Amino acid sequence: MEKAVFLELTEKIIKSKGFGRSTTYANLLRFLVSSSLDEDAPKETIIAAEVFGKPDFDPSESTLIRVYVYKLREKLRNYYAGEGSGDPYRLRIPKGSYGIVFEKAKHQSGILRLLQQKAVRLGLIGGTLACLLLLAWFQLGRGEDGSLRESIWSDLVSNGFPTAVFLGDLFIYLEEDSLAGMSRTIRDPDINGLSDFASFRKDDHREGVQTTALSYGLLVRGSLQWIKDLTRLFDAAGHFFSIRTISRFNPKELQDQNFVVVGMIKTLGLFTDYFNYSRFAYDEAGEALILEKGDAAERQVFTPTGDPDGYHTDYGFMAKFPGPNQNTVYLFCGLWDTGATQSLKNFTDTSLRQAIESEIAGQLGEVPAYFEVLFEVSGIDRTELSTKLIHVFPLEEPATFWVDPGGDILNR
C-alpha cells in the first residue's frame, strides 16, 4: 500500500470530531505514522525532541511520552468505534511500542450486519433496561457518577493534556562520613526537593562527607487514601493518570500536562509558591494560613489545634487555577495531612462534591472556572471527619505561574 494512502488516512483521523483540536496529538500521530512508514519506530527521547521540543528529555524522570501515547491509543480506538468504523485500513499502536501498525480492517459481511441490526432493534427495550440496571449496579458499587465532564474536573477531559498526580512527600538523602565511619539517612525540613538539595551540596564543604539524593522519598500518612480517592474517581470515568512524588518533580514539566497536587502545604515544593499570589499567605514557621481582608487589613489566622492522633481541627485548602500552557492545576492541601485528605475527598466523593459546588454557587452566583476554598476539618484520629466551608474566592485574575530558565516559579 502506498504511503500517500496512510498519510491521507492520518489526516482524516486528525480532522474527525472525536480526535479533538489538540495540535500536540495531531503532530504526535503524524510523526509516529511517518516514522513507521519509514520502518523506523522512534524511541521516547526521539519523540520528545521532535514533537515536544525537549532534546534533554529523560524517560526515567518523566512519563510524559508514555501518557501522551496512551491517550493517543484511546483516541484511535474511539475513532474506529465510531466515525472510522468503515475505514478499509486501521492504524494501531501496540502496547510497549511507539511504532504504528497498519492493518486491513476486518469488516463483517452485509448479511451478518443486517441480522445483527435487526436483532438490536428487536431487543432494544430489553437490552436498554439490562444496560441501565447493570450501569446502576456498577456505579453504586463504585460510589461515583462515572463522569468528570459536569464538575470542576471537566478541564481534565476537555483540554487535551494528560493528567499527572503529584503527591507531597518528604525529601530525604544519604550522608556518608568516611572519617567517622558512619552512614545515615537524613530528613532536613529545609531541603524539600532536588533543587534545594543541589543548593545544599554546593555550600556543603565538610571534609570526608559525601551526600547523595535517594531515589525515593517519605510519603505521609494520608497518601494511600489520596491515591484511593483519585483512582476511584478517574477509573469510574475511564480517565488515565500517572502518579509521581513532588520530590521528583521537574519544573520543566509544568507546560506538558494537567496537575493534581495533593499534600501537606510544607511538602508541596515549588507549588507552595502559589500562596505568594493567593488571598491566603502561608506561614511555615507558625504552621498557619493567614487571610488579609479588605482595606482595613482585618487579619484571620488559621492554625491546627488538638491532638493529631486524637480529636483535632485542621484546615484544608483547595485551588483550581490555570497552568502556563492552557493546562490546569488542581491543588489540594492542608496544614496537617487531615486537611489535605478531606479537601481532596470533598471533590472526589460525588455527594460531597455536589454539596460543595452548590454552596460555592450559592455564595458566588456560579462555580467559577478558577477559585480557591478554605475548609475547617474536624475529627478523631483522621477518621469520621466533618468539614465546613469557611471561605471561597473566585480567581478573576488567577495566579498563573511558569518556570524561568533558572527554575523559579514566577507570576504571569
Tab-separated table of C-alpha atoms in Angstrom:
chain	number	residue	atom	x	y	z
A	1	MET	CA	0.000	0.000	0.000
A	2	GLU	CA	1.389	3.416	-0.947
A	3	LYS	CA	2.465	5.803	1.782
A	4	ALA	CA	0.157	8.501	0.444
A	5	VAL	CA	-2.897	6.417	1.340
A	6	PHE	CA	-1.910	6.143	5.010
A	7	LEU	CA	-0.865	9.780	5.173
A	8	GLU	CA	-4.290	10.725	3.818
A	9	LEU	CA	-5.962	8.424	6.362
A	10	THR	CA	-3.913	10.057	9.122
A	11	GLU	CA	-5.230	13.495	8.188
A	12	LYS	CA	-8.788	12.115	8.087
A	13	ILE	CA	-8.394	10.850	11.674
A	14	ILE	CA	-6.954	14.167	12.844
A	15	LYS	CA	-9.873	16.100	11.317
A	16	SER	CA	-12.519	13.820	12.879
A	17	LYS	CA	-14.759	15.244	15.597
A	18	GLY	CA	-13.720	12.730	18.225
A	19	PHE	CA	-9.997	13.379	17.822
A	20	GLY	CA	-10.299	16.899	19.211
A	21	ARG	CA	-8.381	20.023	18.292
A	22	SER	CA	-5.096	19.339	20.042
A	23	THR	CA	-2.174	20.182	17.761
A	24	THR	CA	0.095	18.147	20.059
A	25	TYR	CA	-1.802	14.898	19.460
A	26	ALA	CA	-2.038	15.699	15.739
A	27	ASN	CA	1.718	16.259	15.489
A	28	LEU	CA	2.399	13.141	17.554
A	29	LEU	CA	0.250	10.951	15.283
A	30	ARG	CA	1.798	12.415	12.124
A	31	PHE	CA	5.296	11.803	13.465
A	32	LEU	CA	4.598	8.203	14.507
A	33	VAL	CA	2.949	7.423	11.166
A	34	SER	CA	5.783	8.999	9.173
A	35	SER	CA	8.457	7.192	11.202
A	36	SER	CA	6.653	3.864	10.941
A	37	LEU	CA	6.186	4.193	7.181
A	38	ASP	CA	9.953	4.640	7.021
A	39	GLU	CA	10.261	1.462	9.136
A	40	ASP	CA	11.877	3.424	11.954
A	41	ALA	CA	9.925	3.002	15.220
A	42	PRO	CA	11.024	6.001	17.333
A	43	LYS	CA	12.231	5.939	20.945
A	44	GLU	CA	10.864	8.157	23.732
A	45	THR	CA	13.831	10.517	23.529
A	46	ILE	CA	13.368	10.999	19.765
A	47	ILE	CA	9.634	11.685	20.182
A	48	ALA	CA	10.365	14.145	22.991
A	49	ALA	CA	12.883	16.034	20.871
A	50	GLU	CA	10.991	16.032	17.557
A	51	VAL	CA	7.383	16.504	18.748
A	52	PHE	CA	7.701	18.225	22.124
A	53	GLY	CA	10.906	20.191	21.600
A	54	LYS	CA	12.676	18.539	24.559
A	55	PRO	CA	16.136	17.424	23.403
A	56	ASP	CA	17.269	16.792	27.007
A	57	PHE	CA	14.290	14.568	27.870
A	58	ASP	CA	14.996	11.811	30.425
A	59	PRO	CA	12.443	8.920	30.363
A	60	SER	CA	13.480	7.876	33.860
A	61	GLU	CA	12.298	11.211	35.264
A	62	SER	CA	9.129	11.797	33.252
A	63	THR	CA	6.188	9.719	31.974
A	64	LEU	CA	5.190	12.453	29.514
A	65	ILE	CA	5.627	10.457	26.288
A	66	ARG	CA	4.049	7.279	27.692
A	67	VAL	CA	0.995	9.205	28.871
A	68	TYR	CA	0.514	11.005	25.555
A	69	VAL	CA	0.863	7.763	23.576
A	70	TYR	CA	-1.592	6.030	25.926
A	71	LYS	CA	-4.134	8.803	25.287
A	72	LEU	CA	-3.429	8.611	21.535
A	73	ARG	CA	-4.261	4.880	21.602
A	74	GLU	CA	-7.573	5.814	23.254
A	75	LYS	CA	-8.312	8.360	20.542
A	76	LEU	CA	-7.642	5.811	17.802
A	77	ARG	CA	-9.863	3.199	19.485
A	78	ASN	CA	-12.679	5.727	19.836
A	79	TYR	CA	-12.285	6.781	16.208
A	80	TYR	CA	-12.590	3.230	14.878
A	81	ALA	CA	-15.529	2.544	17.179
A	82	GLY	CA	-17.359	5.493	15.643
A	83	GLU	CA	-16.508	7.681	12.673
A	84	GLY	CA	-13.822	5.361	11.327
A	85	SER	CA	-15.743	2.095	11.630
A	86	GLY	CA	-15.991	1.814	7.846
A	87	ASP	CA	-12.377	2.630	7.034
A	88	PRO	CA	-10.662	-0.086	4.959
A	89	TYR	CA	-7.411	0.241	6.917
A	90	ARG	CA	-6.629	0.871	10.558
A	91	LEU	CA	-3.748	2.396	12.490
A	92	ARG	CA	-2.779	0.683	15.725
A	93	ILE	CA	-0.059	1.362	18.316
A	94	PRO	CA	0.830	-1.952	20.019
A	95	LYS	CA	1.485	-1.813	23.746
A	96	GLY	CA	5.151	-1.477	24.569
A	97	SER	CA	5.916	0.143	21.221
A	98	TYR	CA	5.749	3.580	19.622
A	99	GLY	CA	5.559	2.247	16.084
A	100	ILE	CA	2.320	2.307	14.089
A	101	VAL	CA	0.966	-0.973	12.717
A	102	PHE	CA	-1.097	-0.632	9.517
A	103	GLU	CA	-3.835	-3.246	9.327
A	104	LYS	CA	-6.562	-4.105	6.867
A	105	ALA	CA	-9.957	-3.799	8.592
A	106	LYS	CA	-11.978	-6.982	9.071
A	107	HIS	CA	-15.495	-5.848	8.178
A	108	GLN	CA	-18.497	-8.085	8.675
A	109	SER	CA	-20.450	-9.367	5.697
A	110	GLY	CA	-23.543	-7.413	4.668
A	111	ILE	CA	-25.905	-10.279	5.636
A	112	LEU	CA	-24.388	-10.669	9.086
A	113	ARG	CA	-24.512	-6.923	9.652
A	114	LEU	CA	-28.223	-6.790	8.684
A	115	LEU	CA	-29.034	-9.704	11.004
A	116	GLN	CA	-27.221	-8.008	13.870
A	117	GLN	CA	-29.008	-4.712	13.233
A	118	LYS	CA	-32.385	-6.484	13.230
A	119	ALA	CA	-31.527	-8.277	16.456
A	120	VAL	CA	-30.529	-4.974	18.012
A	121	ARG	CA	-33.838	-3.373	17.019
A	122	LEU	CA	-35.890	-6.316	18.323
A	123	GLY	CA	-34.036	-6.368	21.616
A	124	LEU	CA	-33.685	-2.609	22.081
A	125	ILE	CA	-36.049	-2.216	25.021
A	126	GLY	CA	-34.856	-5.281	26.915
A	127	GLY	CA	-31.226	-4.515	26.146
A	128	THR	CA	-31.558	-0.906	27.254
A	129	LEU	CA	-33.162	-1.903	30.557
A	130	ALA	CA	-30.478	-4.506	31.153
A	131	CYS	CA	-27.718	-1.973	30.450
A	132	LEU	CA	-29.290	0.595	32.744
A	133	LEU	CA	-29.601	-1.927	35.571
A	134	LEU	CA	-26.023	-3.057	35.046
A	135	LEU	CA	-24.786	0.543	34.966
A	136	ALA	CA	-26.708	1.393	38.144
A	137	TRP	CA	-25.263	-1.616	39.936
A	138	PHE	CA	-21.776	-0.801	38.702
A	139	GLN	CA	-21.891	2.827	39.794
A	140	LEU	CA	-23.433	2.025	43.171
A	141	GLY	CA	-20.571	-0.350	43.797
A	142	ARG	CA	-18.072	2.354	42.951
A	143	GLY	CA	-19.834	5.267	44.568
A	144	GLU	CA	-19.054	7.647	41.692
A	145	ASP	CA	-21.106	9.087	38.857
A	146	GLY	CA	-18.608	7.910	36.260
A	147	SER	CA	-18.280	11.335	34.631
A	148	LEU	CA	-15.895	14.240	35.030
A	149	ARG	CA	-17.494	16.463	32.408
A	150	GLU	CA	-20.111	18.159	34.584
A	151	SER	CA	-17.931	19.120	37.532
A	152	ILE	CA	-14.834	21.077	38.474
A	153	TRP	CA	-12.824	18.236	36.908
A	154	SER	CA	-14.105	18.941	33.386
A	155	ASP	CA	-10.804	20.506	32.280
A	156	LEU	CA	-9.108	17.113	32.548
A	157	VAL	CA	-11.211	15.658	29.753
A	158	SER	CA	-11.593	18.763	27.595
A	159	ASN	CA	-8.207	20.468	27.223
A	160	GLY	CA	-6.296	17.588	25.606
A	161	PHE	CA	-3.478	17.348	28.161
A	162	PRO	CA	-2.566	14.169	30.057
A	163	THR	CA	-3.110	14.153	33.815
A	164	ALA	CA	-0.323	13.777	36.357
A	165	VAL	CA	-0.962	13.325	40.078
A	166	PHE	CA	1.823	14.560	42.334
A	167	LEU	CA	1.886	13.531	45.999
A	168	GLY	CA	3.608	15.732	48.550
A	169	ASP	CA	6.411	13.669	50.072
A	170	LEU	CA	9.351	14.371	52.356
A	171	PHE	CA	12.725	14.613	50.634
A	172	ILE	CA	15.486	12.508	52.187
A	173	TYR	CA	19.126	11.959	51.319
A	174	LEU	CA	22.017	9.690	52.230
A	175	GLU	CA	25.021	11.041	54.125
A	176	GLU	CA	28.237	9.008	54.288
A	177	ASP	CA	31.005	10.203	56.639
A	178	SER	CA	34.249	8.410	55.809
A	179	LEU	CA	36.104	9.978	58.739
A	180	ALA	CA	33.565	8.871	61.326
A	181	GLY	CA	32.824	5.616	59.508
A	182	MET	CA	29.102	6.425	59.601
A	183	SER	CA	26.262	6.311	57.095
A	184	ARG	CA	22.778	7.706	57.747
A	185	THR	CA	19.574	8.777	56.028
A	186	ILE	CA	18.608	12.390	56.735
A	187	ARG	CA	15.389	14.364	56.519
A	188	ASP	CA	16.080	18.111	56.582
A	189	PRO	CA	12.931	20.316	56.625
A	190	ASP	CA	14.846	23.000	54.700
A	191	ILE	CA	15.545	20.594	51.827
A	192	ASN	CA	12.325	19.760	50.007
A	193	GLY	CA	13.444	18.771	46.520
A	194	LEU	CA	16.330	18.236	44.119
A	195	SER	CA	16.876	21.973	43.587
A	196	ASP	CA	17.120	22.584	47.352
A	197	PHE	CA	19.463	19.613	47.629
A	198	ALA	CA	21.686	20.935	44.837
A	199	SER	CA	21.997	24.287	46.640
A	200	PHE	CA	22.765	22.497	49.911
A	201	ARG	CA	25.500	20.411	48.305
A	202	LYS	CA	27.043	23.491	46.709
A	203	ASP	CA	27.514	25.080	50.137
A	204	ASP	CA	28.461	21.872	51.981
A	205	HIS	CA	32.261	21.802	52.382
A	206	ARG	CA	32.574	19.249	55.184
A	207	GLU	CA	35.668	17.092	54.872
A	208	GLY	CA	35.076	13.395	54.292
A	209	VAL	CA	31.303	13.780	53.936
A	210	GLN	CA	29.543	12.616	50.784
A	211	THR	CA	25.814	13.262	50.294
A	212	THR	CA	23.595	11.560	47.714
A	213	ALA	CA	19.953	12.078	46.811
A	214	LEU	CA	17.945	8.894	47.241
A	215	SER	CA	15.647	7.575	44.530
A	216	TYR	CA	12.647	7.707	46.875
A	217	GLY	CA	11.063	9.983	49.468
A	218	LEU	CA	8.900	9.528	52.538
A	219	LEU	CA	5.169	9.549	51.864
A	220	VAL	CA	2.982	10.947	54.627
A	221	ARG	CA	0.234	9.012	56.359
A	222	GLY	CA	-2.668	10.117	54.158
A	223	SER	CA	-1.051	9.226	50.822
A	224	LEU	CA	-2.772	5.861	50.488
A	225	GLN	CA	-6.189	7.485	50.917
A	226	TRP	CA	-5.359	10.165	48.326
A	227	ILE	CA	-4.436	7.536	45.733
A	228	LYS	CA	-7.562	5.533	46.558
A	229	ASP	CA	-9.904	8.532	46.209
A	230	LEU	CA	-8.412	9.688	42.910
A	231	THR	CA	-8.278	6.171	41.472
A	232	ARG	CA	-11.970	5.625	42.190
A	233	LEU	CA	-12.898	8.945	40.601
A	234	PHE	CA	-10.766	8.626	37.476
A	235	ASP	CA	-11.281	4.910	36.985
A	236	ALA	CA	-15.058	5.347	37.080
A	237	ALA	CA	-14.712	7.843	34.225
A	238	GLY	CA	-12.129	5.788	32.327
A	239	HIS	CA	-9.579	8.583	32.760
A	240	PHE	CA	-5.904	7.583	32.735
A	241	PHE	CA	-3.399	9.325	35.018
A	242	SER	CA	0.159	8.916	36.229
A	243	ILE	CA	1.365	9.197	39.839
A	244	ARG	CA	4.612	10.839	40.933
A	245	THR	CA	6.049	12.438	44.051
A	246	ILE	CA	6.807	16.125	44.485
A	247	SER	CA	10.431	15.488	45.432
A	248	ARG	CA	10.946	14.127	41.891
A	249	PHE	CA	9.063	16.945	40.169
A	250	ASN	CA	10.884	18.561	37.254
A	251	PRO	CA	9.827	22.224	36.766
A	252	LYS	CA	10.179	21.814	33.008
A	253	GLU	CA	7.065	19.612	33.077
A	254	LEU	CA	4.747	22.496	34.003
A	255	GLN	CA	3.642	23.097	30.415
A	256	ASP	CA	3.106	19.470	29.448
A	257	GLN	CA	0.169	18.171	31.485
A	258	ASN	CA	-2.652	18.851	33.883
A	259	PHE	CA	-1.621	18.626	37.523
A	260	VAL	CA	-3.454	17.275	40.547
A	261	VAL	CA	-1.217	18.095	43.510
A	262	VAL	CA	-2.041	16.698	46.960
A	263	GLY	CA	-0.218	17.006	50.273
A	264	MET	CA	0.561	18.970	53.372
A	265	ILE	CA	1.493	22.502	52.360
A	266	LYS	CA	5.032	22.107	53.656
A	267	THR	CA	5.559	19.126	51.315
A	268	LEU	CA	4.407	20.810	48.093
A	269	GLY	CA	7.826	22.022	46.985
A	270	LEU	CA	7.627	24.624	44.209
A	271	PHE	CA	3.829	24.524	44.274
A	272	THR	CA	3.955	26.222	47.694
A	273	ASP	CA	4.711	29.392	45.722
A	274	TYR	CA	1.029	29.516	44.813
A	275	PHE	CA	0.449	31.200	48.179
A	276	ASN	CA	2.533	34.158	47.037
A	277	TYR	CA	-0.420	35.053	44.794
A	278	SER	CA	-3.350	33.690	46.813
A	279	ARG	CA	-5.672	35.609	49.128
A	280	PHE	CA	-4.055	33.455	51.812
A	281	ALA	CA	-0.446	33.587	52.957
A	282	TYR	CA	1.337	30.506	54.257
A	283	ASP	CA	3.318	30.879	57.483
A	284	GLU	CA	5.545	27.807	57.581
A	285	ALA	CA	7.162	28.638	60.926
A	286	GLY	CA	3.796	29.238	62.588
A	287	GLU	CA	2.126	26.394	60.684
A	288	ALA	CA	-0.752	28.638	59.670
A	289	LEU	CA	-2.710	30.122	56.797
A	290	ILE	CA	-3.312	33.869	57.073
A	291	LEU	CA	-6.075	35.834	55.372
A	292	GLU	CA	-5.870	39.590	54.944
A	293	LYS	CA	-9.363	41.023	54.414
A	294	GLY	CA	-10.435	44.371	52.999
A	295	ASP	CA	-8.882	47.800	53.215
A	296	ALA	CA	-8.787	47.624	56.989
A	297	ALA	CA	-6.440	44.639	56.705
A	298	GLU	CA	-8.557	42.523	59.014
A	299	ARG	CA	-6.330	39.567	59.708
A	300	GLN	CA	-7.501	35.996	60.271
A	301	VAL	CA	-5.093	33.255	61.269
A	302	PHE	CA	-5.985	29.599	60.751
A	303	THR	CA	-3.832	27.032	62.519
A	304	PRO	CA	-4.475	23.393	63.591
A	305	THR	CA	-5.427	22.631	67.178
A	306	GLY	CA	-5.749	19.475	69.254
A	307	ASP	CA	-4.058	16.102	69.164
A	308	PRO	CA	-3.378	14.916	65.590
A	309	ASP	CA	-3.807	11.323	66.774
A	310	GLY	CA	-6.966	12.202	68.725
A	311	TYR	CA	-9.661	14.809	68.310
A	312	HIS	CA	-8.333	17.824	66.433
A	313	THR	CA	-9.168	20.603	63.998
A	314	ASP	CA	-7.201	21.212	60.825
A	315	TYR	CA	-7.629	23.450	57.794
A	316	GLY	CA	-7.848	22.144	54.249
A	317	PHE	CA	-7.275	24.217	51.146
A	318	MET	CA	-8.238	23.688	47.509
A	319	ALA	CA	-7.391	25.826	44.477
A	320	LYS	CA	-8.060	25.375	40.786
A	321	PHE	CA	-6.024	27.654	38.538
A	322	PRO	CA	-4.602	27.702	35.005
A	323	GLY	CA	-1.142	26.463	34.162
A	324	PRO	CA	1.218	28.243	31.780
A	325	ASN	CA	0.102	26.469	28.578
A	326	GLN	CA	-3.727	26.335	28.743
A	327	ASN	CA	-3.413	23.361	31.068
A	328	THR	CA	-4.970	23.256	34.552
A	329	VAL	CA	-3.612	22.811	38.074
A	330	TYR	CA	-5.670	21.415	40.966
A	331	LEU	CA	-4.153	21.943	44.401
A	332	PHE	CA	-5.460	20.006	47.429
A	333	CYS	CA	-3.593	20.558	50.650
A	334	GLY	CA	-3.766	21.087	54.387
A	335	LEU	CA	-1.647	22.293	57.241
A	336	TRP	CA	-1.723	18.701	58.525
A	337	ASP	CA	-2.473	15.632	56.420
A	338	THR	CA	-6.054	15.629	57.795
A	339	GLY	CA	-6.855	18.849	55.936
A	340	ALA	CA	-5.238	17.575	52.751
A	341	THR	CA	-7.196	14.311	52.908
A	342	GLN	CA	-10.555	15.981	53.445
A	343	SER	CA	-10.012	18.779	50.914
A	344	LEU	CA	-9.455	16.097	48.268
A	345	LYS	CA	-12.361	13.934	49.446
A	346	ASN	CA	-14.683	16.955	49.222
A	347	PHE	CA	-14.185	16.895	45.449
A	348	THR	CA	-13.736	13.164	44.736
A	349	ASP	CA	-16.804	11.948	46.632
A	350	THR	CA	-19.831	12.627	44.420
A	351	SER	CA	-22.287	13.713	47.120
A	352	LEU	CA	-19.728	15.885	48.916
A	353	ARG	CA	-18.606	17.475	45.662
A	354	GLN	CA	-22.150	18.307	44.598
A	355	ALA	CA	-22.866	19.834	48.019
A	356	ILE	CA	-19.660	21.900	47.943
A	357	GLU	CA	-20.259	23.052	44.365
A	358	SER	CA	-23.820	24.037	45.322
A	359	GLU	CA	-22.517	26.022	48.294
A	360	ILE	CA	-19.899	27.761	46.128
A	361	ALA	CA	-22.560	28.635	43.547
A	362	GLY	CA	-24.799	29.941	46.349
A	363	GLN	CA	-22.090	32.299	47.595
A	364	LEU	CA	-20.635	33.402	44.245
A	365	GLY	CA	-23.630	33.018	41.939
A	366	GLU	CA	-21.863	30.269	39.997
A	367	VAL	CA	-18.941	27.877	40.257
A	368	PRO	CA	-16.134	29.943	38.647
A	369	ALA	CA	-13.687	28.423	36.214
A	370	TYR	CA	-10.922	29.108	38.760
A	371	PHE	CA	-11.267	29.571	42.506
A	372	GLU	CA	-9.807	28.786	45.927
A	373	VAL	CA	-11.537	27.388	49.011
A	374	LEU	CA	-10.641	27.089	52.688
A	375	PHE	CA	-12.226	24.340	54.806
A	376	GLU	CA	-12.287	23.715	58.530
A	377	VAL	CA	-11.871	19.994	59.165
A	378	SER	CA	-12.531	18.284	62.499
A	379	GLY	CA	-12.323	14.652	63.510
A	380	ILE	CA	-10.788	11.901	65.601
A	381	ASP	CA	-7.572	10.197	64.551
A	382	ARG	CA	-8.082	11.273	60.916
A	383	THR	CA	-11.363	9.387	60.693
A	384	GLU	CA	-15.018	10.423	60.982
A	385	LEU	CA	-14.096	13.853	59.663
A	386	SER	CA	-16.548	16.700	59.350
A	387	THR	CA	-15.927	19.648	57.055
A	388	LYS	CA	-17.109	23.246	56.918
A	389	LEU	CA	-16.532	25.708	54.091
A	390	ILE	CA	-15.009	28.833	55.649
A	391	HIS	CA	-14.050	30.985	52.647
A	392	VAL	CA	-14.294	30.783	48.883
A	393	PHE	CA	-12.837	33.312	46.447
A	394	PRO	CA	-13.039	33.426	42.650
A	395	LEU	CA	-9.750	33.876	40.868
A	396	GLU	CA	-10.781	36.617	38.445
A	397	GLU	CA	-7.157	37.269	37.549
A	398	PRO	CA	-5.855	33.863	38.519
A	399	ALA	CA	-2.382	33.290	39.839
A	400	THR	CA	-0.848	31.550	36.866
A	401	PHE	CA	2.804	30.671	37.029
A	402	TRP	CA	5.545	29.337	34.845
A	403	VAL	CA	9.211	28.497	35.303
A	404	ASP	CA	12.023	30.715	34.164
A	405	PRO	CA	15.344	29.283	32.938
A	406	GLY	CA	16.676	29.431	36.479
A	407	GLY	CA	13.945	27.106	37.725
A	408	ASP	CA	11.976	29.663	39.746
A	409	ILE	CA	8.188	29.885	39.616
A	410	LEU	CA	7.034	33.323	38.549
A	411	ASN	CA	3.639	35.002	38.360
A	412	ARG	CA	2.210	35.714	34.924
